[in-house]
Amino acid sequence: MRARSEAASLLSARRSRKAMLFGTWYVAEHGLRTMSSYVTTIITGSIFNPLIYLFALGIGIGSYIDANAGGIGQQGVSYLTFVGPALLASAGLTAAFEETTYVVMGGFRWSRIFWAMNATPLRGSQIANGVLLAAGFRIVFTVVAFWLFLFAFGAAPSPWAPLAIPAAILSALAFGAVMMAIACRIEDDDSWFSIIYRLVIAPMFLFSGTFFPVERYPLGLRWIAWISPLWHGSQLGRVASYGLEQPAWLVMVHLGYLVALLAIGMRLSHTGFERRLSK
Amino acid sequence: MLHDMNDGDSVMIRSRGLTKVFGSIRAVDGIDFDIGKGEAFGFLGPNGAGKSTAMRMIAGVSRRSSGDLTILGMDPNRYGPDIRGHLGVVPQQDNLDTDIRVRDNLIVYGRYFGLPLSYLRTKADELLEFAQLEDKAGAKVESLSGGMKRRLTIARALVNEPEILLLDEPTTGLDPQARHILWDRLFRLKESGVTLVITTHYMDEAEQLCDRLMVMDKGRIMAEGTPANLIRRYSSREVVELRFGSDRNEDAAKRLEGTGDRIEVLPDRVLIYTDDGERDLERIVAGGMRPVTTLVRRSSLEDVFLRLTGRSLVE
Ligand SMILES: Nc1ncnc2c1ncn2[C@@H]1O[C@H](COP(=O)(O)OP(=O)(O)O)[C@@H](O)[C@H]1O
Ligand SMILES: [Mg+2]
């Protein structure tokens, strides 16, 4: 009897060790399956969203600014080239928002699927990782699609321009991790998400040097850009996309800030998920 | 109840002073029990007794506030994921994956255990057959009836061939026919040697399914034993139920003083606990009392609960 039960526990110890290694992936797999039910929305959004912005800002406002002010960005690049990397990052952030707020609320509250996952060897931290990994797939898809449009519109002139893609992905992931850390602490009131959207995300979009350089804002407003992952991602993207001149230390600050935000967001998501699931 | 408490191998779950506190609520208040291999063990108690809280601790997810708990010889605080690899869990509230189809629910859940797809494809079909859901394999979860969802949840919990199956109120909210189908499935599992832990507030379910029971109320254990043993210890053989009309039950009970072993007055009826119900009923009628309806029945766990707590199980 003893030998048999030991064999059984060995088998399942191996099973659960494997589950531990791949657990994040299994959760992400689930997220991707779920996304496939609204894949049309994702693809349509990924095509129309860039087109609308590129036409409005490139051909509309952009041509006006370019003709009258000789380009708003430094170094005389076209307006579209200037806003391009910021729009790219912001498309990533929007995808991240959707995949880390309502998805997390749903997993805890509506479908309760996180509780089902946690009844298996999966840990709360793996569930959080898996949610962000799945979001990552959507972010990559969205950002790459957007970038191809930028490229097609001639708004990515530098040979380094493709590096704007990882910059946008990193800022979206950092932002997603923070949103997830918040979402897992909201018990059942999903109206918080629209409040956060209006009070945090919309202002971030407007004051993060998206449409004109942060130096043109009064000092009292610049801090919004400094703390915003969108600004750091946009600036990195501009360095890559058209060679915006930034001292090396500042590039490191942008990178370091985003990595730190990602790490803190994930850490807080882990504790949030684990605490809520083990109540 | 054939297991030996001293035999370390056969005790699957051991709890000593197990306690869970939510703020000022002691949801589970220092309970002790051992659950043996192959046993069907039940927690019987009304809503709010702490059954689900106890279950979630046994499932290796909810962290206990104090006390000792070992599941398959391991402490869930340290080895939660390892323990959960051996468990099947049917939670009180269904949490099926509504975004994917019936059969995929079994496969995707199996993936969380790290089981390979080749194993899961065969296993899923086997489980669909067990749950009598073969013809629903490709259906959407929302299209299933309550009983079918429950069966799917049970099938899902079996995907890792668990040694212990935890069922939190498996048939609450189901119609009688759906309950009987479910009980039949659970009997088959029991026969195959799976250890079952069941919570319920239905005394008939507890009597049907459980070898051994713990009666719980307000986070505490009121009594423990086999259903028959509990009835013998805490109730008489038979019960006479008399209804005199709600405003006259109290008065009638006073006049009945001395009949049977014990009398309980409920808002809608008077219960007389006795060894011979027919005999007592004849005497009562011969004595000139005129109850509106009468019923003589065997004692049940409901009577045990009433005796232990002064309240009935289902409000
Ligand atoms: N997550 C929680 N937070 C606060 N109180 C809880 C929580 N879960 C259960 N309780 C409380 O603990 C008590 C026992 O609940 P529960 O275990 O669900 O009982 P049962 O399953 O027997 O109906 C109840 O008073 C309930 O309100
Ligand atoms: Mg309950």
XYZ file of C-alpha atoms and ligand atoms in Angstrom:
622
model
C 0.000 0.000 0.000
C 2.680 2.450 1.024
C 4.781 1.774 -2.061
C 1.823 2.260 -4.310
C 0.748 5.534 -2.784
C 4.320 6.767 -3.007
C 4.422 5.930 -6.675
C 1.163 7.751 -7.149
C 2.437 10.805 -5.336
C 5.681 10.758 -7.323
C 3.719 10.710 -10.502
C 1.623 13.602 -9.501
C 4.538 15.480 -7.960
C 6.030 15.326 -11.427
C 2.755 16.316 -12.928
C 2.449 19.333 -10.707
C 6.090 20.322 -11.160
C 5.483 20.350 -14.857
C 2.306 22.311 -14.263
C 4.356 24.790 -12.273
C 6.768 25.353 -15.122
C 4.181 25.539 -17.824
C 1.355 26.895 -15.690
C 1.723 30.426 -16.987
C 1.488 29.130 -20.503
C -1.658 27.065 -19.778
C -3.392 30.146 -18.405
C -2.310 32.183 -21.425
C -3.566 29.392 -23.674
C -6.941 29.810 -22.043
C -6.792 33.580 -22.563
C -6.024 33.120 -26.252
C -8.904 30.676 -26.670
C -11.199 33.260 -25.113
C -9.821 36.005 -27.346
C -10.551 33.892 -30.379
C -14.241 34.470 -29.658
C -13.747 38.193 -30.345
C -10.898 37.914 -32.788
C -12.826 39.821 -35.462
C -13.155 42.798 -33.132
C -9.436 42.660 -32.397
C -8.440 42.499 -36.057
C -10.893 45.143 -37.214
C -9.736 47.440 -34.430
C -6.109 46.815 -35.312
C -6.744 47.929 -38.886
C -9.217 50.771 -38.505
C -7.733 52.373 -35.441
C -4.376 53.137 -37.131
C -6.049 54.154 -40.377
C -8.300 56.678 -38.669
C -5.432 58.240 -36.702
C -3.022 58.246 -39.606
C -5.491 59.916 -41.954
C -6.675 62.420 -39.386
C -3.238 63.333 -38.068
C -1.149 62.771 -41.146
C -3.301 64.161 -43.878
C -5.487 66.433 -41.785
C -3.792 68.207 -38.890
C -0.329 67.040 -39.902
C -0.245 68.624 -43.311
C -1.528 71.874 -41.798
C 1.162 71.891 -39.112
C 3.879 70.849 -41.510
C 2.941 73.624 -43.950
C 2.636 76.341 -41.297
C 5.221 75.479 -38.704
C 7.662 73.373 -40.644
C 6.978 70.311 -38.507
C 6.366 70.231 -34.792
C 8.924 67.658 -33.777
C 12.527 68.569 -33.425
C 14.878 68.028 -36.297
C 12.213 69.040 -38.782
C 10.508 65.649 -39.167
C 6.921 65.561 -40.391
C 4.152 65.752 -37.819
C 3.075 62.211 -38.579
C 6.581 60.926 -37.953
C 6.536 62.764 -34.629
C 3.171 61.453 -33.381
C 3.597 57.982 -34.928
C 5.588 56.322 -32.106
C 3.246 57.805 -29.486
C 0.166 56.540 -31.323
C 1.870 53.183 -31.609
C 2.480 52.976 -27.873
C -0.991 54.213 -27.109
C -2.569 51.495 -29.292
C -0.610 48.964 -27.235
C -1.754 50.538 -23.979
C -5.389 50.420 -25.023
C -5.138 46.705 -25.833
C -3.384 46.160 -22.493
C -6.153 47.997 -20.666
C -8.856 45.793 -22.135
C -7.015 42.559 -21.470
C -6.051 43.290 -17.870
C -9.097 45.014 -16.372
C -12.340 43.403 -17.526
C -10.595 40.083 -18.038
C -9.387 40.085 -14.429
C -12.772 41.168 -13.076
C -14.382 38.422 -15.173
C -12.003 35.743 -13.964
C -12.659 36.526 -10.322
C -16.231 37.574 -10.486
C -18.229 36.735 -13.616
C -17.046 33.421 -15.026
C -15.064 32.758 -11.805
C -12.607 30.909 -13.966
C -9.608 31.934 -11.820
C -11.087 29.973 -8.940
C -11.364 26.929 -11.175
C -7.736 27.368 -12.233
C -6.656 27.729 -8.624
C -8.360 24.435 -7.725
C -5.686 22.767 -9.865
C -1.950 22.978 -9.135
C -1.882 26.492 -10.621
C -0.883 29.295 -8.263
C -2.285 32.791 -8.169
C 1.005 34.189 -9.445
C 0.905 31.897 -12.461
C -2.636 32.955 -13.220
C -1.566 36.614 -13.139
C 1.444 35.867 -15.353
C -0.753 33.976 -17.786
C -3.224 36.836 -18.046
C -0.409 39.249 -18.891
C 1.156 36.799 -21.319
C -2.129 36.433 -23.191
C -2.507 40.216 -23.185
C 1.039 40.313 -24.538
C 0.016 38.336 -27.607
C -2.750 40.765 -28.371
C -0.442 43.723 -27.714
C 2.187 42.350 -30.080
C -0.407 41.806 -32.779
C -1.877 45.283 -32.363
C 1.480 47.057 -32.244
C 2.985 45.220 -35.187
C -0.109 45.894 -37.310
C -0.018 49.561 -36.340
C 3.675 49.838 -37.073
C 3.198 48.404 -40.562
C 0.738 51.202 -41.257
C 3.193 53.775 -39.919
C 5.834 52.336 -42.178
C 3.503 52.343 -45.162
C 2.669 56.000 -44.514
C 6.373 56.815 -44.498
C 6.292 57.734 -40.801
C 9.142 55.400 -39.755
C 12.164 56.726 -41.643
C 15.130 55.494 -39.553
C 16.729 52.084 -40.204
C 16.254 51.541 -36.450
C 12.536 52.263 -36.688
C 11.379 48.639 -36.036
C 12.771 49.050 -32.490
C 9.771 51.278 -31.811
C 7.800 48.011 -31.723
C 9.461 46.522 -28.616
C 9.391 49.965 -26.993
C 5.623 50.177 -27.452
C 5.157 46.579 -26.295
C 7.218 47.184 -23.171
C 5.249 50.270 -22.197
C 1.954 48.451 -22.820
C 3.038 45.498 -20.672
C 4.214 47.793 -17.877
C 0.904 49.609 -17.963
C -1.040 46.312 -18.166
C 0.777 44.949 -15.120
C -0.180 48.026 -13.102
C -3.801 47.856 -14.269
C -3.937 44.178 -13.346
C -2.596 44.947 -9.880
C -5.438 47.427 -9.455
C -8.119 45.260 -11.085
C -7.448 42.256 -8.857
C -8.095 44.431 -5.813
C -11.505 45.641 -6.973
C -14.104 43.298 -5.486
C -17.082 43.690 -7.770
C -17.545 47.269 -8.953
C -16.481 47.391 -12.589
C -17.505 51.050 -12.903
C -14.031 51.721 -11.482
C -12.598 50.861 -14.876
C -14.461 53.588 -16.714
C -13.555 56.016 -13.955
C -9.899 55.052 -14.282
C -10.204 55.346 -18.030
C -11.574 58.870 -17.866
C -9.505 60.186 -14.991
C -6.181 58.486 -15.642
C -5.895 57.155 -19.142
C -7.495 59.944 -21.135
C -5.397 62.662 -19.400
C -2.324 60.479 -19.807
C -2.988 60.338 -23.528
C -3.361 64.120 -23.709
C -0.458 65.149 -21.473
C 2.210 62.577 -22.324
C 3.781 64.462 -25.194
C 1.675 62.514 -27.620
C 0.653 65.432 -29.811
C 3.442 67.901 -29.079
C 6.653 67.785 -27.071
C 6.389 67.773 -23.297
C 8.715 70.804 -23.142
C 5.829 72.934 -24.396
C 3.653 72.107 -21.394
C 3.913 74.290 -18.287
C 6.206 72.736 -15.695
C 3.241 72.065 -13.426
C 1.830 69.564 -15.900
C 4.986 67.849 -17.042
C 4.992 65.414 -14.134
C 2.009 63.682 -15.734
C 4.244 62.705 -18.629
C 7.096 61.739 -16.330
C 5.063 59.160 -14.486
C 3.209 57.981 -17.568
C 4.395 54.758 -19.235
C 3.003 56.192 -22.456
C 5.508 59.055 -22.480
C 8.497 56.839 -21.730
C 7.406 54.400 -24.428
C 6.754 57.194 -26.933
C 10.154 58.793 -26.361
C 11.948 55.490 -26.811
C 9.924 54.935 -29.964
C 10.903 58.352 -31.293
C 14.572 57.650 -30.688
C 14.196 54.481 -32.737
C 11.789 55.764 -35.320
C 13.452 58.988 -36.483
C 16.492 59.402 -34.305
C 15.119 61.870 -31.758
C 18.163 63.184 -29.920
C 18.169 62.018 -26.325
C 21.159 61.678 -24.027
C 22.050 58.063 -23.325
C 21.198 58.407 -19.629
C 17.693 59.561 -20.491
C 17.173 56.562 -22.758
C 18.230 54.400 -19.815
C 15.784 56.229 -17.566
C 12.949 55.556 -20.019
C 13.856 51.902 -20.232
C 14.523 51.549 -16.512
C 11.247 53.216 -15.594
C 9.214 50.884 -17.782
C 11.012 47.777 -16.557
C 10.567 48.900 -12.944
C 6.870 49.584 -13.505
C 6.446 46.147 -15.054
C 8.239 44.496 -12.147
C 6.273 46.386 -9.503
C 2.979 45.803 -11.314
C 3.629 42.079 -11.534
C 4.761 41.840 -7.927
C 1.581 43.579 -6.761
C -0.508 41.433 -9.092
C 1.023 38.285 -7.615
C 0.273 39.292 -4.052
C -3.188 40.536 -5.047
C -4.130 37.329 -6.840
C -2.701 35.077 -4.143
C -4.376 36.964 -1.346
C -7.752 37.043 -3.007
C -7.676 33.377 -3.988
C -6.527 32.155 -0.587
C -9.169 34.063 1.391
C -16.517 3.130 8.567
C -13.839 0.506 8.430
C -10.761 2.634 8.630
C -8.297 2.574 11.463
C -7.412 6.018 12.792
C -3.912 4.938 13.783
C -2.974 3.718 10.366
C -1.150 6.673 8.843
C -1.602 5.403 5.313
C -5.347 5.303 5.346
C -6.002 8.781 6.752
C -6.412 11.070 3.757
C -7.319 14.267 5.587
C -6.575 15.132 9.185
C -7.733 18.267 10.921
C -7.063 19.474 14.451
C -8.488 22.714 15.756
C -9.019 23.930 12.214
C -10.164 27.546 12.322
C -10.970 30.246 9.805
C -11.753 33.786 10.869
C -13.163 36.495 8.586
C -12.895 39.743 10.522
C -15.117 39.123 13.533
C -16.806 36.006 12.095
C -15.460 32.630 13.148
C -16.631 30.807 10.015
C -14.921 27.576 11.088
C -14.274 27.403 14.787
C -11.792 24.740 15.817
C -12.946 21.521 14.186
C -11.275 18.098 14.419
C -11.806 15.224 12.027
C -10.094 12.425 10.149
C -11.242 11.245 6.774
C -10.172 7.740 5.767
C -9.344 6.286 2.413
C -12.383 5.287 0.392
C -14.765 6.875 2.843
C -17.735 9.053 1.916
C -17.595 11.767 4.536
C -20.231 14.443 4.877
C -20.552 17.880 6.438
C -24.211 18.438 7.214
C -25.338 21.864 8.317
C -27.551 24.823 7.465
C -26.515 27.835 5.398
C -23.692 29.734 7.032
C -22.526 26.756 9.125
C -19.038 27.050 7.650
C -19.182 24.064 5.302
C -17.852 25.853 2.226
C -15.150 27.561 4.239
C -14.023 24.189 5.586
C -14.132 22.746 2.068
C -11.996 25.532 0.644
C -9.365 24.875 3.281
C -9.441 21.143 2.548
C -9.114 21.962 -1.150
C -5.701 23.485 -0.393
C -6.621 27.015 -1.460
C -8.026 28.945 1.483
C -5.405 29.549 4.187
C -6.450 28.539 7.672
C -6.321 31.098 10.464
C -5.116 28.514 12.975
C -5.038 24.818 13.757
C -3.444 21.918 11.923
C -4.441 20.434 8.628
C -2.800 17.676 6.627
C -4.066 16.446 3.307
C -2.451 13.268 1.957
C 0.170 13.794 4.636
C 1.061 17.301 3.429
C 0.466 20.752 4.876
C -1.545 22.807 2.362
C 0.204 26.017 3.438
C 3.421 24.636 1.992
C 2.354 22.076 -0.564
C -0.893 23.528 -1.876
C -0.160 22.927 -5.574
C 1.134 19.397 -4.940
C -1.941 18.512 -2.915
C -4.272 20.029 -5.476
C -2.765 17.738 -8.099
C -4.457 14.831 -6.275
C -7.807 16.473 -5.633
C -10.975 16.918 -7.622
C -13.030 19.937 -6.636
C -16.703 20.610 -7.289
C -17.339 24.077 -5.849
C -20.691 25.243 -4.552
C -20.946 27.818 -7.331
C -20.354 26.490 -10.846
C -17.286 27.996 -12.484
C -17.318 26.274 -15.821
C -15.623 28.015 -18.701
C -18.507 29.548 -20.620
C -16.270 30.782 -23.452
C -15.505 27.269 -24.638
C -17.579 24.179 -25.430
C -18.500 21.282 -23.172
C -15.777 18.815 -24.176
C -13.135 21.552 -24.323
C -13.941 22.383 -20.724
C -12.581 18.979 -19.747
C -9.496 19.277 -21.936
C -8.547 22.833 -20.983
C -9.011 22.050 -17.288
C -6.825 18.984 -17.678
C -4.139 21.209 -19.165
C -3.954 23.133 -15.889
C -2.728 19.881 -14.307
C -0.048 19.628 -16.951
C -1.677 16.576 -18.513
C -0.821 15.930 -22.159
C -3.433 16.417 -24.866
C -3.089 12.820 -26.057
C -4.247 11.602 -22.625
C -6.920 14.273 -22.323
C -8.658 13.530 -25.610
C -9.431 9.953 -24.574
C -10.112 10.940 -21.000
C -12.577 13.646 -22.063
C -14.670 11.145 -24.018
C -14.600 8.681 -21.136
C -15.758 11.386 -18.727
C -18.485 12.647 -21.052
C -19.841 9.129 -21.097
C -19.649 8.888 -17.318
C -21.498 12.192 -16.991
C -24.045 11.105 -19.625
C -23.189 14.123 -21.732
C -21.854 12.422 -24.888
C -24.376 14.130 -27.119
C -23.542 17.521 -25.595
C -19.821 17.358 -26.365
C -19.929 20.252 -28.815
C -22.635 22.256 -27.030
C -22.173 25.625 -25.397
C -22.030 25.520 -21.619
C -24.921 27.986 -21.326
C -27.207 25.622 -23.179
C -26.890 22.965 -20.439
C -29.485 22.482 -17.713
C -28.490 22.942 -14.075
C -28.124 19.197 -13.564
C -25.984 18.820 -16.682
C -23.714 21.676 -15.598
C -23.274 19.965 -12.264
C -22.416 16.678 -13.962
C -19.962 18.454 -16.236
C -18.341 20.062 -13.195
C -18.015 16.633 -11.591
C -16.590 15.157 -14.791
C -14.120 18.040 -14.944
C -13.052 17.373 -11.355
C -12.216 13.777 -12.313
C -9.917 14.643 -15.186
C -6.765 14.151 -13.085
C -8.047 10.870 -11.583
C -8.125 12.372 -8.088
C -7.760 10.369 -4.916
C -10.163 12.657 -3.106
C -13.223 14.282 -4.621
C -14.621 17.327 -2.812
C -18.255 18.150 -3.509
C -19.711 21.345 -2.069
C -23.503 21.078 -2.144
C -23.532 18.938 -5.264
C -27.302 18.925 -5.779
C -28.497 22.213 -4.311
C -30.973 23.864 -6.665
C -31.602 20.741 -8.758
C -34.961 19.093 -9.345
C -35.525 15.624 -7.803
C -34.862 13.740 -11.027
C -31.576 15.543 -11.682
C -30.560 14.869 -8.087
C -31.167 11.152 -8.467
C -29.073 10.972 -11.627
C -26.290 12.768 -9.806
C -26.477 10.554 -6.738
C -26.244 7.525 -8.984
C -23.027 8.890 -10.523
C -21.598 9.562 -7.080
C -22.433 6.039 -5.934
C -20.453 4.689 -8.828
C -17.478 6.815 -7.875
C -17.721 5.646 -4.313
C -17.722 2.040 -5.465
C -14.602 2.661 -7.492
C -12.792 3.635 -4.285
C -12.556 7.417 -4.583
C -12.680 9.180 -1.223
C -15.648 11.544 -1.214
C -16.068 14.629 0.933
C -19.531 16.105 0.592
C -21.237 19.104 2.125
C -24.972 19.375 2.097
C -27.905 20.854 3.918
C -30.177 18.064 2.672
C -30.542 15.323 5.220
C -31.716 12.845 2.582
C -28.558 13.496 0.588
C -26.431 12.997 3.679
C -28.263 9.756 4.494
C -27.985 8.486 0.930
C -24.380 9.261 0.212
C -22.391 9.449 3.431
C -20.813 6.644 5.424
C -20.007 9.099 8.150
C -21.221 12.577 8.955
C -20.298 15.661 10.877
C -23.208 17.837 11.897
C -22.018 21.453 11.775
C -23.556 24.627 13.057
C -22.006 28.072 13.432
C -18.541 26.827 12.587
C -18.587 24.055 15.185
C -19.093 20.326 15.182
C -22.296 19.369 16.963
C -21.984 15.604 16.524
C -20.243 12.987 14.453
C -21.054 9.431 13.416
C -22.781 7.273 10.852
C -26.267 8.457 9.882
C -27.877 5.509 11.684
C -25.698 5.998 14.716
C -26.526 9.702 14.942
C -30.237 9.006 14.732
C -29.969 6.351 17.412
C -27.975 8.622 19.689
C -29.891 11.851 19.291
C -33.403 10.832 18.355
C -35.996 8.142 19.001
C -36.982 5.463 16.515
C -40.138 7.154 15.330
C -41.722 10.578 15.188
C -45.372 11.553 15.305
C -46.075 14.826 13.523
C -49.260 16.596 14.493
C -50.690 19.791 13.062
C -53.352 21.560 15.041
C -53.280 24.877 13.158
C -50.550 27.394 13.820
C -52.128 29.225 16.791
C -53.097 26.032 18.624
C -49.856 24.026 18.483
C -48.496 25.480 21.743
C -51.631 24.650 23.727
C -51.838 21.178 22.233
C -48.214 20.526 23.150
C -48.997 21.312 26.801
C -51.821 18.788 26.814
C -49.545 16.193 25.162
C -46.966 16.482 27.944
C -45.769 13.025 28.947
C -46.437 11.331 25.616
C -43.367 9.763 23.993
C -39.770 10.540 25.057
C -39.720 14.185 24.067
C -41.858 16.845 22.432
C -40.734 19.612 20.061
C -42.989 22.487 19.075
C -42.339 24.052 15.690
C -44.322 27.004 14.337
C -46.378 24.746 12.075
C -46.454 21.412 13.909
C -45.784 19.435 17.052
C -43.296 16.559 16.973
C -43.460 13.672 19.414
C -40.351 11.490 19.647
C -41.215 7.947 20.558
C -40.428 4.274 20.045
C -43.876 3.397 18.795
C -45.625 6.139 16.864
C -48.822 4.256 15.988
C -49.445 3.348 19.602
C -48.977 6.924 20.789
C -51.124 8.328 18.019
C -53.982 5.977 18.970
C -53.722 7.094 22.564
C -53.761 10.750 21.600
C -56.866 10.359 19.469
C -58.517 8.199 22.130
C -57.769 10.972 24.627
C -60.035 13.273 22.627
C -57.519 15.474 20.794
C -58.305 16.330 17.183
C -55.184 17.212 15.159
C -55.858 18.524 11.606
C -53.263 16.187 10.091
C -51.139 13.407 11.520
C -48.079 11.567 10.306
C -45.991 8.781 11.793
C -42.516 8.463 10.307
C -39.040 7.183 11.048
C -36.594 9.562 12.685
C -34.244 11.350 10.317
C -31.133 13.488 10.466
C -33.413 16.502 10.416
C -34.564 15.419 13.891
C -30.968 14.995 14.973
C -30.215 18.519 13.882
C -33.307 19.891 15.580
C -32.322 18.138 18.781
C -28.763 19.409 18.637
C -29.445 23.026 17.703
C -33.108 23.696 18.399
C -33.523 24.771 14.777
C -34.407 23.012 11.562
C -31.866 22.472 8.782
C -33.693 24.173 5.961
C -35.326 27.446 6.920
N -14.855 35.447 1.979
C -15.587 35.680 3.084
N -15.504 36.858 3.712
C -16.216 37.105 4.827
N -17.064 36.229 5.397
C -17.204 35.030 4.814
C -16.478 34.690 3.624
N -16.819 33.429 3.278
C -17.710 33.006 4.198
N -17.952 33.960 5.123
C -18.842 33.838 6.281
O -18.507 32.661 6.979
C -19.663 31.991 7.433
C -19.686 30.583 6.890
O -19.905 30.629 5.497
P -19.861 29.348 4.569
O -18.614 28.617 4.830
O -20.114 29.800 3.186
O -21.097 28.508 5.107
P -21.911 27.329 4.406
O -21.130 26.864 3.238
O -22.063 26.301 5.463
O -23.220 27.919 4.009
C -20.848 32.842 7.000
O -21.213 33.641 8.089
C -20.295 33.660 5.882
O -20.951 34.889 5.792
Mg -21.692 26.746 1.314
